[in-house]
Every structure is written in structure tokens, then in C-alpha cells.
Coordinates of C-alpha atoms and ligand atoms in Angstrom, one line a residue:
X1 CA 8.1 -0.5 20.7
X2 CA 9.4 -0.8 17.1
X3 CA 9.6 2.8 15.9
X4 CA 9.9 3.6 12.2
X5 CA 10.7 7.1 11.1
X6 CA 8.4 8.6 8.3
X7 CA 9.9 12.0 7.6
X8 CA 8.7 14.3 10.4
X9 CA 6.8 11.6 12.3
X10 CA 7.4 8.2 13.8
X11 CA 5.1 5.2 14.1
X12 CA 5.3 2.3 16.4
X13 CA 5.0 -0.7 14.1
X14 CA 4.5 -3.1 16.9
X15 CA 0.9 -1.9 16.7
X16 CA -1.2 -2.3 13.5
X17 CA -1.6 0.8 11.4
X18 CA -4.4 1.7 9.0
X19 CA -3.4 3.4 5.8
X20 CA -6.4 5.2 4.3
X21 CA -6.6 5.3 0.6
X22 CA -7.0 8.7 -1.1
X23 CA -7.3 8.3 -4.9
X24 CA -6.9 11.5 -6.8
X25 CA -7.3 9.8 -10.1
X26 CA -10.4 10.4 -12.2
X27 CA -11.1 6.6 -12.7
X28 CA -10.2 4.6 -9.7
X29 CA -12.3 1.5 -9.8
X30 CA -14.1 1.5 -6.4
X31 CA -14.4 5.2 -5.7
X32 CA -14.6 6.6 -9.2
X33 CA -12.7 9.9 -8.9
X34 CA -14.8 11.1 -5.9
X35 CA -11.7 12.8 -4.4
X36 CA -10.1 14.4 -7.4
X37 CA -10.8 18.0 -6.2
X38 CA -8.9 19.4 -3.2
X39 CA -11.9 20.3 -0.9
X40 CA -13.5 16.8 -1.2
X41 CA -10.1 15.2 -0.8
X42 CA -9.3 17.1 2.4
X43 CA -12.7 16.3 3.9
X44 CA -12.2 12.7 3.2
X45 CA -8.7 12.8 4.8
X46 CA -10.2 14.5 7.9
X47 CA -12.7 11.8 8.3
X48 CA -10.2 9.0 7.8
X49 CA -7.9 10.5 10.4
X50 CA -10.9 10.9 12.8
X51 CA -11.6 7.2 12.2
X52 CA -8.0 6.3 13.2
X53 CA -5.9 6.2 10.0
X54 CA -2.3 7.0 10.8
X55 CA -1.2 7.1 7.2
X56 CA -2.9 8.5 4.1
X57 CA -1.8 7.1 0.8
X58 CA -2.1 9.6 -2.0
X59 CA -2.1 8.2 -5.5
X60 CA -2.4 10.0 -8.8
X61 CA -1.9 7.0 -11.2
X62 CA -4.5 4.4 -11.5
X63 CA -2.9 1.0 -11.3
X64 CA -6.1 -1.0 -11.4
X65 CA -6.2 -3.8 -14.0
X66 CA -6.5 -2.4 -17.5
X67 CA -5.6 1.2 -16.6
X68 CA -3.7 3.4 -19.0
X69 CA -0.5 5.2 -18.0
X70 CA -0.8 8.8 -16.9
X71 CA 1.7 11.5 -18.0
X72 CA 4.3 12.7 -15.5
X73 CA 3.1 16.4 -15.4
X74 CA -0.5 15.3 -14.8
X75 CA 0.6 13.0 -12.0
X76 CA 2.6 15.8 -10.4
X77 CA -0.3 18.2 -10.7
X78 CA -2.7 15.8 -9.1
X79 CA -0.4 14.6 -6.2
X80 CA 1.9 17.4 -5.1
X81 CA -0.7 20.1 -4.1
X82 CA -2.8 17.6 -2.2
X83 CA 0.1 16.3 -0.2
X84 CA 1.1 19.9 0.6
X85 CA -2.4 20.7 1.7
X86 CA -2.8 17.6 3.8
X87 CA 0.6 18.3 5.6
X88 CA -0.3 21.9 6.3
X89 CA -3.6 20.9 8.0
X90 CA -3.2 17.5 9.6
X91 CA -0.6 15.7 11.7
X92 CA -0.5 12.5 9.7
X93 CA 2.0 10.5 7.7
X94 CA 1.4 11.0 4.0
X95 CA 2.4 8.2 1.7
X96 CA 2.9 9.0 -2.0
X97 CA 1.8 6.1 -4.3
X98 CA 4.1 6.6 -7.3
X99 CA 6.7 4.9 -9.4
X100 CA 8.2 8.0 -10.9
X101 CA 11.5 9.4 -9.5
X102 CA 10.4 13.0 -10.0
X103 CA 7.2 12.5 -8.1
X104 CA 9.0 10.9 -5.2
X105 CA 11.4 13.8 -5.0
X106 CA 8.8 16.6 -5.2
X107 CA 6.5 14.8 -2.8
X108 CA 9.2 14.4 -0.3
X109 CA 9.9 18.1 -0.5
X110 CA 6.3 19.0 0.4
X111 CA 6.3 16.6 3.4
X112 CA 5.5 13.1 2.2
X113 CA 6.7 10.5 4.8
X114 CA 6.6 7.3 2.8
X115 CA 7.1 6.2 -0.8
X116 CA 4.6 3.5 -1.9
X117 CA 5.9 2.0 -5.2
X118 CA 3.9 -0.8 -6.8
X119 CA 6.9 -1.2 -9.2
X120 CA 9.4 -1.6 -6.3
X121 CA 11.7 1.2 -7.5
X122 CA 12.3 -0.3 -10.9
X123 CA 11.8 2.9 -13.0
X124 CA 14.7 5.0 -14.0
X125 CA 16.2 7.0 -11.1
X126 CA 13.7 5.7 -8.6
X127 CA 16.2 4.1 -6.3
X128 CA 18.4 7.2 -6.3
X129 CA 15.4 9.4 -5.7
X130 CA 14.2 7.3 -2.8
X131 CA 17.7 7.1 -1.2
X132 CA 18.0 10.9 -1.5
X133 CA 14.7 11.5 0.1
X134 CA 15.7 9.6 3.2
X135 CA 12.2 8.2 3.4
X136 CA 11.0 4.7 3.9
X137 CA 9.8 2.8 0.9
X138 CA 7.2 0.0 0.4
X139 CA 8.5 -2.4 -2.2
X140 CA 5.5 -4.2 -3.8
X141 CA 5.5 -7.3 -6.1
X142 CA 3.7 -7.1 -9.5
X143 CA 3.9 -9.5 -12.4
X144 CA 3.5 -7.7 -15.7
X145 CA 2.1 -4.2 -15.9
X146 CA -1.4 -2.8 -14.9
X147 CA -2.6 -2.8 -18.5
X148 CA -2.2 -6.5 -19.0
X149 CA -1.3 -8.1 -15.6
X150 CA -4.5 -10.0 -15.1
X151 CA -4.5 -11.5 -18.6
X152 CA -2.9 -14.8 -17.6
X153 CA -0.7 -14.7 -14.6
X154 CA 1.6 -17.8 -14.3
X155 CA 4.1 -18.9 -11.7
X156 CA 5.8 -22.2 -11.0
X157 CA 5.6 -21.6 -7.3
X158 CA 3.9 -18.3 -6.5
X159 CA 4.9 -18.0 -2.8
X160 CA 8.6 -18.6 -3.4
X161 CA 8.7 -16.5 -6.5
X162 CA 7.0 -13.5 -5.0
X163 CA 8.7 -13.6 -1.6
X164 CA 12.2 -14.3 -3.1
X165 CA 11.7 -11.4 -5.5
X166 CA 10.9 -9.0 -2.7
X167 CA 13.9 -10.2 -0.6
X168 CA 16.2 -9.8 -3.6
X169 CA 14.8 -6.5 -4.5
X170 CA 15.3 -5.3 -0.9
X171 CA 19.0 -6.4 -0.9
X172 CA 19.5 -4.8 -4.3
X173 CA 18.2 -1.5 -3.1
X174 CA 20.2 -1.7 0.1
X175 CA 23.3 -2.2 -2.0
X176 CA 22.5 1.0 -3.9
X177 CA 22.2 3.0 -0.6
X178 CA 18.7 2.5 0.7
X179 CA 18.8 1.9 4.4
X180 CA 17.5 -1.5 5.4
X181 CA 15.4 0.1 8.2
X182 CA 13.6 2.1 5.5
X183 CA 12.2 -0.9 3.7
X184 CA 8.8 -2.6 4.0
X185 CA 7.5 -5.3 1.7
X186 CA 4.1 -6.1 0.1
X187 CA 3.1 -9.2 -1.9
X188 CA 0.9 -7.1 -4.2
X189 CA -2.5 -8.7 -3.9
X190 CA -4.2 -8.6 -7.3
X191 CA -1.1 -7.4 -9.2
X192 CA -0.7 -10.2 -11.8
X193 CA -2.2 -13.0 -9.6
X194 CA -5.1 -15.3 -10.0
X195 CA -7.5 -16.1 -7.2
X196 CA -5.5 -19.1 -6.1
X197 CA -2.2 -17.2 -6.3
X198 CA -3.7 -14.5 -4.0
X199 CA -5.0 -17.0 -1.6
X200 CA -1.7 -19.0 -1.4
X201 CA 0.2 -15.8 -0.8
X202 CA -2.2 -14.8 2.0
X203 CA -2.1 -18.3 3.5
X204 CA 1.7 -18.2 3.6
X205 CA 2.1 -14.5 4.5
X206 CA 3.9 -15.5 7.7
X207 CA 6.9 -16.5 5.6
X208 CA 7.2 -12.9 4.3
X209 CA 6.9 -11.5 7.8
X210 CA 9.7 -13.8 8.8
X211 CA 12.1 -12.0 6.4
X212 CA 12.1 -9.2 9.1
X213 CA 11.0 -6.2 7.1
X214 CA 7.6 -4.8 8.1
X215 CA 4.8 -6.1 5.8
X216 CA 2.1 -4.0 4.2
X217 CA -1.0 -5.6 2.9
X218 CA -3.7 -4.1 0.6
X219 CA -6.7 -6.2 -0.3
X220 CA -9.4 -3.6 0.0
X221 CA -12.4 -4.4 -2.2
X222 CA -10.2 -6.4 -4.6
X223 CA -11.2 -9.0 -7.2
X224 CA -10.0 -11.9 -5.2
X225 CA -12.9 -11.2 -2.8
X226 CA -15.4 -11.1 -5.7
X227 CA -13.9 -14.4 -6.9
X228 CA -14.3 -16.2 -3.6
X229 CA -17.6 -14.6 -2.4
X230 CA -19.3 -13.6 -5.7
X231 CA -19.8 -10.0 -4.4
X232 CA -19.7 -6.8 -6.5
X233 CA -17.1 -4.2 -5.6
X234 CA -19.5 -2.2 -3.4
X235 CA -20.2 -5.3 -1.2
X236 CA -16.7 -6.5 -0.3
X237 CA -16.2 -5.0 3.1
X238 CA -16.6 -8.1 5.1
X239 CA -14.5 -10.1 2.7
X240 CA -11.8 -7.4 3.0
X241 CA -11.9 -7.5 6.8
X242 CA -11.5 -11.3 6.6
X243 CA -8.4 -11.0 4.5
X244 CA -6.9 -8.3 6.7
X245 CA -7.7 -10.1 9.9
X246 CA -5.8 -13.2 8.5
X247 CA -2.9 -10.9 7.6
X248 CA -2.9 -9.3 11.0
X249 CA -2.8 -12.8 12.6
X250 CA 0.2 -13.6 10.4
X251 CA 2.1 -10.5 11.5
X252 CA 1.4 -7.8 8.9
X253 CA 2.0 -4.2 10.2
X254 CA 0.2 -1.8 7.8
X255 CA -3.2 -2.2 6.2
X256 CA -4.1 -0.2 3.1
X257 CA -7.8 0.3 3.1
X258 CA -10.8 2.3 1.8
X259 CA -12.9 1.6 5.0
X260 CA -10.9 3.0 7.9
X261 CA -13.3 2.8 10.8
X262 CA -14.2 -0.9 10.5
X263 CA -10.5 -1.8 10.2
X264 CA -9.5 0.3 13.2
X265 CA -12.1 -1.6 15.3
X266 CA -11.1 -5.0 13.9
X267 CA -7.3 -4.5 14.2
X268 CA -7.5 -2.8 17.7
X269 CA -9.6 -5.7 19.0
X270 CA -7.2 -8.3 17.6
X271 CA -4.2 -6.5 18.9
X272 CA -5.7 -6.1 22.4
X273 CA -6.2 -9.9 22.5
X274 CA -2.8 -10.6 21.2
X275 CA -1.3 -8.5 24.0
X276 CA -2.6 -10.9 26.6
X277 CA -0.3 -13.7 25.4
Ligands
8Y7_301 C1 -1.9 -1.7 -3.6 C2 -1.2 -0.5 -3.7 C3 -2.9 -0.4 -5.0 C4 -1.4 -2.7 -2.7 C5 0.4 -1.2 -2.1 C6 -6.2 -1.0 -5.5 C7 -1.4 1.6 -4.9 C8 -5.2 -1.0 -6.5 N1 -3.0 -1.6 -4.4 N2 -0.1 -0.3 -2.9 N3 -1.8 0.3 -4.5 N4 -0.3 -2.5 -2.0 N5 1.5 -1.1 -1.4 O1 -7.2 -1.8 -5.8 O2 -2.0 -3.8 -2.6 O3 -6.2 -0.3 -4.5 S1 -3.9 0.3 -6.2

């Protein structure tokens, strides 16, 4: 057992966990704003939980490549009511995908159990808001900003740079009061990375797992799969499963996905085999 506390719920991270994606943005690239009204969103959440998701990641800011920033009040309006409705109906961990301190605070007050920040708490007040919430945080690596990050990503040594950044960021946050047991790390597949950068990070993911914080991975339907397999975004499920199986084998704990059922089957089977060793 390796229990991690997520607000009012605990999860055993010695088992793999599927985090189902709920985009409440009007423009998210692979589900096109399907879930931007509350009723549709709740139905989708219900089916993801039935399929075995233990975490639901609610995001109101599109961070896909080329996306524009959304205003703070718009993000709050999209995210806070949905989190509140999910928590009043379902027994699940709700993760808030945000970089804004105010959104972190308000989300934690309506029952969010995890802060998922693609900017690793770099915005003003974000570390303080996260510390005050008492919630765990996923620190993700990104080079550049969503608007331009895929223009020309460059690294001398991508694996060292990304993993060292995450480790340093974790220590920095701990020094400002974030509990070490409330940290998880994510290499940020597709966030300012070329095909080869993504593949090298995935190949070496074990070295990030070795840093001792739980690792979250999110490759669902991403461009790296299109680059390798030459598949459009609606035909990347098998490619996604391949990446996530590789990440599971290397010790990742949480898998952020659109397709919950197939991942629960994949990861449960892999875990069951691993248990025999
Ligand atoms: C990730 C993420 C996205 C990821 C974490 C997309 C919000 C882009 N990707 N959060 N968010 N890790 N932790 O294609 O890889 O889903 S948005």
C-alpha cells in the first residue's frame, strides 16, 4: 500500500490509476467542447467512473498547442460549478487543471482533491494557494507557452533538462511549504517537445520514477502518436495505449486519458501480471 491523500479521499498509488479527462473548454482539440454544458459533463463523468476512472481532471483552459489564454472569471465560471456538481453526486477524486491561484483556492473549497498545473505553480500566488489548500499537486514540465511551444523546441539534453527541472521545482516548492508527500511529477508529453524529445522522455521515464515522487503521464491522442504512426487525432487509441503501457512498465502511477475503459483493462491486466513477480 502506498496511500496518497486527495482531500476527502485516499488512493493507493501502488496500483495504477486512470484519470479521466473532462474538458469544459469550447475548443479542446480532440473532443471539441462536447462537455461544456453541465448535464453532458455529468453524464460523461458518470460513464468514466463506471469504466473505472478514480480521478476526473476538470480543465477550463485549453492548453493545446496554439491556444489563446482564457480570462480568469471565465475559467472560474467554467470550472467551479462543475467540480461542485461532480462532488455532490459522485464519490471520486476531482482534479482541477489550472495554473491560476484563485482557481486553485476556489476549486479546493468546493471539494477538488488534486491540483494539476501544467505550469508547475509558476504563476503569481500559485505555490501559496496550493500550500494553503493542503492538496497534492502535479508539477508538469513545459518549454515555452501553449501559444508558441511547438514552434521549435530545443534542448541540449532533453531527459536531463526535463527531469532536473522537475526535481528542482519540487524542492523549491517544498522550501516554500508544500509537503513533499503532496507532490507528483509529469514530463509533459507534447508541451514544447518534438517527436524525438517525447520518445526519449518516454524511453527514460524510469529515471523520473526513480526520483521517488509519483509520476503522472498524459499522452492521450497526442501529436507524437500522429508523428510516429501517421494517424489522425480520432485514430490514436492504440498508439495511446502503447505509450501508456510503456509508462506503466517503467513505474508511472497515474494515467491521464480520454478513453477510460480500454486503459482500465490494459493497466489492470499489466498490474495483475506484475503482482506475480
Ligand atoms: C497534460 C495535462 C494536458 C499532461 C498533465 C491534452 C492538462 C493537452 N496534457 N496535464 N493537461 N499532463 N498533468 O492534449 O500531459 O490533453 S492538456
